[in-house]
PDB file of N, CA and C in Angstrom:
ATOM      1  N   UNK A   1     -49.033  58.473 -10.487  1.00 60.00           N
ATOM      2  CA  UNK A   1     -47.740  57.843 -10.243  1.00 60.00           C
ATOM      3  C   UNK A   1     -46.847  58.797  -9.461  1.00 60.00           C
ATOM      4  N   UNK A   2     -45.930  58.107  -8.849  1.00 94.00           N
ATOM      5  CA  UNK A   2     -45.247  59.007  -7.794  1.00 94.00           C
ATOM      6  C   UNK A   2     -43.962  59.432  -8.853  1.00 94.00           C
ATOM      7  N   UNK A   3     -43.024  60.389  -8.249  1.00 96.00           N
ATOM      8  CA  UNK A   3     -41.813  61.093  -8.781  1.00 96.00           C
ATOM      9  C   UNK A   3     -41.102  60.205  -8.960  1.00 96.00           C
ATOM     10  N   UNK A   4     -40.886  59.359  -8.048  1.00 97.00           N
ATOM     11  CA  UNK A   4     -39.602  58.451  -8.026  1.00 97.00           C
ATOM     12  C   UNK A   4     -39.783  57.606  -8.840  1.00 97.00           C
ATOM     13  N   UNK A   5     -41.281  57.034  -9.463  1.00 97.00           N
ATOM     14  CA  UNK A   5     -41.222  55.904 -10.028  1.00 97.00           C
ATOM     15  C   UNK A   5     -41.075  56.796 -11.488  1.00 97.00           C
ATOM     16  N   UNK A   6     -41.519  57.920 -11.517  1.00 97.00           N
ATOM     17  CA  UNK A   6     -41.749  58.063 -13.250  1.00 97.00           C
ATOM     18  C   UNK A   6     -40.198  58.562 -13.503  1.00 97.00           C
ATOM     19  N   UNK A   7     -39.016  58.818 -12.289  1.00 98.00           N
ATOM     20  CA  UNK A   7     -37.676  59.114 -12.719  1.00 98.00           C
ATOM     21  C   UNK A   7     -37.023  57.439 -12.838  1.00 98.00           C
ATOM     22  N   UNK A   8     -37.163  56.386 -12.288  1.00 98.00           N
ATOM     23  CA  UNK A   8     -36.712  55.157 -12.628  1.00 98.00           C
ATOM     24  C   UNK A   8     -37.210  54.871 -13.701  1.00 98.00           C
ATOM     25  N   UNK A   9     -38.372  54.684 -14.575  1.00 98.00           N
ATOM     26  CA  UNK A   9     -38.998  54.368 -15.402  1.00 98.00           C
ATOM     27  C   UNK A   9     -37.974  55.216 -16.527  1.00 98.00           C
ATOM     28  N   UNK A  10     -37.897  56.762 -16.567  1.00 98.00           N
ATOM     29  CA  UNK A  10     -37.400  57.276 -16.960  1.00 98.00           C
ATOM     30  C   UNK A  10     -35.752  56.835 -17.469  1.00 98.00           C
ATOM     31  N   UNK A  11     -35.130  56.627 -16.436  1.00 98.00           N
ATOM     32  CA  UNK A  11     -33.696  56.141 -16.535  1.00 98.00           C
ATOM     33  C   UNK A  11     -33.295  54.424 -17.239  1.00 98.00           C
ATOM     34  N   UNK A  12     -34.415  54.064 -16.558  1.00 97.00           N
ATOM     35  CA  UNK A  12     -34.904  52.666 -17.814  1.00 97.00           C
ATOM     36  C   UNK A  12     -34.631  52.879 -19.143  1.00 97.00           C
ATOM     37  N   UNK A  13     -35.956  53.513 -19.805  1.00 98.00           N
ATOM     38  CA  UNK A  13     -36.044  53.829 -20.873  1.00 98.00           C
ATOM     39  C   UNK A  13     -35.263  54.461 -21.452  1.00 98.00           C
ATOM     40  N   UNK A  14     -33.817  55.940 -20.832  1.00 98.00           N
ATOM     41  CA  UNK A  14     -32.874  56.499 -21.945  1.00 98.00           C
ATOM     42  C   UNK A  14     -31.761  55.221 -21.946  1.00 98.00           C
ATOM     43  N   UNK A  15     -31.400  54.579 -20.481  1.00 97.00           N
ATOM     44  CA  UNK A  15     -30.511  53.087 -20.861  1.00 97.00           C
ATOM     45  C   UNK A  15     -30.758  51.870 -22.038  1.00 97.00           C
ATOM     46  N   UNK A  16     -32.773  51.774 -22.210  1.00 98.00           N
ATOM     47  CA  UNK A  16     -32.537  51.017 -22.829  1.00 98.00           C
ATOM     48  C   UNK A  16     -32.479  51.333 -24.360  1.00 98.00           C
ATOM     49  N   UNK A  17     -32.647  52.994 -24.535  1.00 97.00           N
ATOM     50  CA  UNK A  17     -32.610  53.356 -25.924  1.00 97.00           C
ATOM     51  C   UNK A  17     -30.821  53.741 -26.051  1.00 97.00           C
ATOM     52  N   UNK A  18     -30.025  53.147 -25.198  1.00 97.00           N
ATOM     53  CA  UNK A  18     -28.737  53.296 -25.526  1.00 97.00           C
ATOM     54  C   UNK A  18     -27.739  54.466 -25.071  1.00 97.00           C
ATOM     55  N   UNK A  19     -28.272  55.285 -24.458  1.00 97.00           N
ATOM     56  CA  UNK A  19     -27.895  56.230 -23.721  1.00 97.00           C
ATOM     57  C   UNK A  19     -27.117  55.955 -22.472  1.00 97.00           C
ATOM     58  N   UNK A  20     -25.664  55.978 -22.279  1.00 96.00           N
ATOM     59  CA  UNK A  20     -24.438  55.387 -21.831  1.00 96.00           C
ATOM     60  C   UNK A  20     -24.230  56.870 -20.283  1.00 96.00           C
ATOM     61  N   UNK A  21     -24.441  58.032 -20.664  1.00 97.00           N
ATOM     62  CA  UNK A  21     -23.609  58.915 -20.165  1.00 97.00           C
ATOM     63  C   UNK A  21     -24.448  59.195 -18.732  1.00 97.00           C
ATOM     64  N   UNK A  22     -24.410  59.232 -17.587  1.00 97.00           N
ATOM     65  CA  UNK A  22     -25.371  59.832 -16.088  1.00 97.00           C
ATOM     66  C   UNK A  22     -25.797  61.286 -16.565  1.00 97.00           C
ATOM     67  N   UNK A  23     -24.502  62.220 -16.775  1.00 97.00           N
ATOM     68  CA  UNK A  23     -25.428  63.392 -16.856  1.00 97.00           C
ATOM     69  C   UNK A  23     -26.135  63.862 -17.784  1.00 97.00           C
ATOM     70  N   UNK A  24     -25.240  63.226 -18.924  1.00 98.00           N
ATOM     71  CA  UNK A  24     -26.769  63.612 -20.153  1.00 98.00           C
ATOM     72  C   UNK A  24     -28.154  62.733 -20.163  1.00 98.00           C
ATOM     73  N   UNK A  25     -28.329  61.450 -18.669  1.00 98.00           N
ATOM     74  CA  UNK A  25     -29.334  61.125 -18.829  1.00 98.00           C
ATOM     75  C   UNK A  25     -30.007  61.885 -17.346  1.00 98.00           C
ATOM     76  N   UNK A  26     -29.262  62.158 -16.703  1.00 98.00           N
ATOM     77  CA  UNK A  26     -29.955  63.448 -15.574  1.00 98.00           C
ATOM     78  C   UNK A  26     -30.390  64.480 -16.167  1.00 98.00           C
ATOM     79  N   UNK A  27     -29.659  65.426 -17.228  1.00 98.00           N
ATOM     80  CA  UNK A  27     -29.982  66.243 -18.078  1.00 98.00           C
ATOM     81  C   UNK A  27     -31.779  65.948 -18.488  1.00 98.00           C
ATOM     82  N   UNK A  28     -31.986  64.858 -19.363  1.00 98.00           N
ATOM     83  CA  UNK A  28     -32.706  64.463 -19.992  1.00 98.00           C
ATOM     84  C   UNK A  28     -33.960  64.872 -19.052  1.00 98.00           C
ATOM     85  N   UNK A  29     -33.987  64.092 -17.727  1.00 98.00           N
ATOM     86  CA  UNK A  29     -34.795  63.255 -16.939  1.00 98.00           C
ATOM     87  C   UNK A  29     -35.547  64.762 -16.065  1.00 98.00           C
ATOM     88  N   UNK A  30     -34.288  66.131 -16.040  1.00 98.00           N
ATOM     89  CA  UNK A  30     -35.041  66.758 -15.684  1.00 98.00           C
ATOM     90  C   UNK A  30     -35.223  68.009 -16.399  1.00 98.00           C
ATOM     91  N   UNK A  31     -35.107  67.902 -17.540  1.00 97.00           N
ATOM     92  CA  UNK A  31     -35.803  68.756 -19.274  1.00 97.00           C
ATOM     93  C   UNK A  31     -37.092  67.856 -19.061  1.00 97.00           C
ATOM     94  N   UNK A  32     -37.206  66.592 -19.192  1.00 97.00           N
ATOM     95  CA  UNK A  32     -38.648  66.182 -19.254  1.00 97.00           C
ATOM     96  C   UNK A  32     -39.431  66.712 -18.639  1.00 97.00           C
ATOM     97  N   UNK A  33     -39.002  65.913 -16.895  1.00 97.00           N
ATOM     98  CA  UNK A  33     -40.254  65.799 -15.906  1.00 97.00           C
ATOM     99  C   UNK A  33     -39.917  66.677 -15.210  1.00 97.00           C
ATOM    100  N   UNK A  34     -39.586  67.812 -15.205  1.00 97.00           N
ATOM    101  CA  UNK A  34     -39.114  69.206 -14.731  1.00 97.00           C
ATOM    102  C   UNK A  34     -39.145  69.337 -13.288  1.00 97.00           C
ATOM    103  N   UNK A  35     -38.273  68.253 -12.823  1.00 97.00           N
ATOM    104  CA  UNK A  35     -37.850  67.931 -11.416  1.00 97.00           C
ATOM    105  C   UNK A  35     -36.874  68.095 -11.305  1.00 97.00           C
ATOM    106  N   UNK A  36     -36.396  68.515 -10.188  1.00 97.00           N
ATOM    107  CA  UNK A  36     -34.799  69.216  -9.404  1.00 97.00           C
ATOM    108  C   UNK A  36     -33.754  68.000  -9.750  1.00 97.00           C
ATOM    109  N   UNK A  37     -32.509  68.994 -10.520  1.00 98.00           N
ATOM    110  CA  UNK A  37     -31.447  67.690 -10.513  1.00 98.00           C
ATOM    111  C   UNK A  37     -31.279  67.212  -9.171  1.00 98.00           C
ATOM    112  N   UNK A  38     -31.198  67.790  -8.004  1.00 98.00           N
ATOM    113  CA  UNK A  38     -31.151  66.851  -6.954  1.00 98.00           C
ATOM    114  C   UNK A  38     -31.872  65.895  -6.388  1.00 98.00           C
ATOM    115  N   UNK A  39     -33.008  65.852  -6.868  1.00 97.00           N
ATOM    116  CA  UNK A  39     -34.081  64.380  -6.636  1.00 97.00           C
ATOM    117  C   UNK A  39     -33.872  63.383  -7.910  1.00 97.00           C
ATOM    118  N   UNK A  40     -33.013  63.874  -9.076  1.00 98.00           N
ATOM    119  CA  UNK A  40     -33.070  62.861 -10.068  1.00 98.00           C
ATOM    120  C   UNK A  40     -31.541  62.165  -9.508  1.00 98.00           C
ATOM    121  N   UNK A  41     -30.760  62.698  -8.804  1.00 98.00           N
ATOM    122  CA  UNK A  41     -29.317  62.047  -8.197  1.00 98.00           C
ATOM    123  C   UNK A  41     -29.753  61.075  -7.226  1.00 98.00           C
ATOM    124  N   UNK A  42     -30.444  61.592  -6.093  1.00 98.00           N
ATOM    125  CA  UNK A  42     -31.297  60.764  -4.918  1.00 98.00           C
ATOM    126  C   UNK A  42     -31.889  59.736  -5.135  1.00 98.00           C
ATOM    127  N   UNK A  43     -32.616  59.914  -6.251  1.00 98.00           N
ATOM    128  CA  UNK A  43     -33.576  58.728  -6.754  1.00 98.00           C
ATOM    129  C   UNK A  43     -32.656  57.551  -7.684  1.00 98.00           C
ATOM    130  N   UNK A  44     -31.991  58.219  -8.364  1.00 98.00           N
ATOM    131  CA  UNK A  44     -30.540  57.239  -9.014  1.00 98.00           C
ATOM    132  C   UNK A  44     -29.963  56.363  -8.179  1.00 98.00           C
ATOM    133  N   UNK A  45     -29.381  57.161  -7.182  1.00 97.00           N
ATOM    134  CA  UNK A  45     -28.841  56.393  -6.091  1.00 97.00           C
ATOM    135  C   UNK A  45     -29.347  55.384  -5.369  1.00 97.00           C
ATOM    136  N   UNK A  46     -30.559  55.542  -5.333  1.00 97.00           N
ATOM    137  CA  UNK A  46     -31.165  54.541  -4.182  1.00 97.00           C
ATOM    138  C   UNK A  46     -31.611  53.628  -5.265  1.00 97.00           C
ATOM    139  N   UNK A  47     -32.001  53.780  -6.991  1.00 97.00           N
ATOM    140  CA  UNK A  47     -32.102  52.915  -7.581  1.00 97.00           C
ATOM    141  C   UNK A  47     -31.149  52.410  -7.768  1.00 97.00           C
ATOM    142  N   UNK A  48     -29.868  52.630  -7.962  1.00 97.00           N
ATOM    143  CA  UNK A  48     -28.917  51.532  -7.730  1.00 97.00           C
ATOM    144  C   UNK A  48     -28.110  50.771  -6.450  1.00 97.00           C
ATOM    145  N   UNK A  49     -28.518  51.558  -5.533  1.00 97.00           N
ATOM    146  CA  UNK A  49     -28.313  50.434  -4.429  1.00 97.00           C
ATOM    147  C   UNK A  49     -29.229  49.152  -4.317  1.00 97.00           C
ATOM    148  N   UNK A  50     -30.601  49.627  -5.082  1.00 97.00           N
ATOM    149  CA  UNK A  50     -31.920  48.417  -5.038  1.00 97.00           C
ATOM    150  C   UNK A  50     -31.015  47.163  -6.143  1.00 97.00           C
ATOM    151  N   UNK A  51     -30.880  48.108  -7.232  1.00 96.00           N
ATOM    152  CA  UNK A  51     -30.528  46.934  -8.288  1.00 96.00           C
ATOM    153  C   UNK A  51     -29.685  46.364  -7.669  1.00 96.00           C
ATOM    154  N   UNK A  52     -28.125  46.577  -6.818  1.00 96.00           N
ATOM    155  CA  UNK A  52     -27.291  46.127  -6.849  1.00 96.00           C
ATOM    156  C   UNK A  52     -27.880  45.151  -5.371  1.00 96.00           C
ATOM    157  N   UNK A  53     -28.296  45.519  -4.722  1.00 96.00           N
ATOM    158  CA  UNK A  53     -29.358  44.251  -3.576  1.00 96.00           C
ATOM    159  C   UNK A  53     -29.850  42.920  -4.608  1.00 96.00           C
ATOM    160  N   UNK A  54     -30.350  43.310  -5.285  1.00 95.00           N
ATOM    161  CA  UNK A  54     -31.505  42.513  -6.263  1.00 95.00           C
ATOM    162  C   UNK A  54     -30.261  41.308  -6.774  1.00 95.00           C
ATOM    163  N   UNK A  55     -29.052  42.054  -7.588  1.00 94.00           N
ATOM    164  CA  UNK A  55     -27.595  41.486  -7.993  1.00 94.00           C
ATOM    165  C   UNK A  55     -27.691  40.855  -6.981  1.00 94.00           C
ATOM    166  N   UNK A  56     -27.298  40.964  -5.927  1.00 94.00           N
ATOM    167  CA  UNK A  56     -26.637  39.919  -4.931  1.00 94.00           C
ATOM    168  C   UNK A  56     -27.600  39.050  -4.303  1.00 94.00           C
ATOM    169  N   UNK A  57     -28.728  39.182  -4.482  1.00 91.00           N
ATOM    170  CA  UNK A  57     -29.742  38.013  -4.264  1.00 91.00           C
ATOM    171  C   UNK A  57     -29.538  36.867  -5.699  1.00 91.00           C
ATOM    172  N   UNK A  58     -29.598  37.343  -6.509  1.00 91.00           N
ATOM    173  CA  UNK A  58     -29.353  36.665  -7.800  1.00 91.00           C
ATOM    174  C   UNK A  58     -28.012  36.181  -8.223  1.00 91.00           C
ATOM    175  N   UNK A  59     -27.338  36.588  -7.383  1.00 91.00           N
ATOM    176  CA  UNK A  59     -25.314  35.503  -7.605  1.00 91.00           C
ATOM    177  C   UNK A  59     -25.706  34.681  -6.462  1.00 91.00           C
ATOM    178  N   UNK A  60     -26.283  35.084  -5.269  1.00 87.00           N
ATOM    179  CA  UNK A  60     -26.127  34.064  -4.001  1.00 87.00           C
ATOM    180  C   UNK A  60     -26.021  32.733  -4.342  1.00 87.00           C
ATOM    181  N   UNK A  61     -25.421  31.424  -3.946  1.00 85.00           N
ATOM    182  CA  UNK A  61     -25.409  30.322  -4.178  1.00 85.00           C
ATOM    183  C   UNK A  61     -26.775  30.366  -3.671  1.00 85.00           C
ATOM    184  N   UNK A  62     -26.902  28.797  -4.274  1.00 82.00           N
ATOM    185  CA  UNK A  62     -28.573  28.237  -4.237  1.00 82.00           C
ATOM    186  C   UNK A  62     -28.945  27.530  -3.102  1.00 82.00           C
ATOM    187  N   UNK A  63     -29.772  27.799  -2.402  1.00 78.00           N
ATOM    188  CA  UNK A  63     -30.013  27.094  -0.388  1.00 78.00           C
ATOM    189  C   UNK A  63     -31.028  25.782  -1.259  1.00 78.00           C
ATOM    190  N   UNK A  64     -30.498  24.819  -0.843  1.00 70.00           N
ATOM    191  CA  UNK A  64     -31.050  23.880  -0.674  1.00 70.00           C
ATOM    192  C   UNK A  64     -32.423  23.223   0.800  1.00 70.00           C
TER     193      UNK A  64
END
């Protein structure tokens, strides 16, 4: 598996165990997978520009 996917997977999993805060889940993400805080920011980022694409496909009104 590549970096990027096992740091999304990663950020998944401390959100869905309830974990609210970015840097104590950047913290986390690179105590684990002992990757540079600056690829766990990079990779954040571009995962939320995806989600927030994904959002706006999913409000779009409906094309008939």
């Amino acid at each position: 598996m590549s970096q990027t996917v096992d740091i999304k997977k990663a950020i998944n999993t401390f959100i869905d165990n309830g974990m609210t805060d970015k840097d104590e889940i950047y913290t986390k993400i690179v105590e684990e997978l002992h990757v540079p805080r600056p690829t766990v920011r990079r990779v954040a980022s571009d995962f939320r520009k995806e989600l927030s694409h994904r959002m706006t496909i999913l409000e779009a009104p409906k094309r008939d």
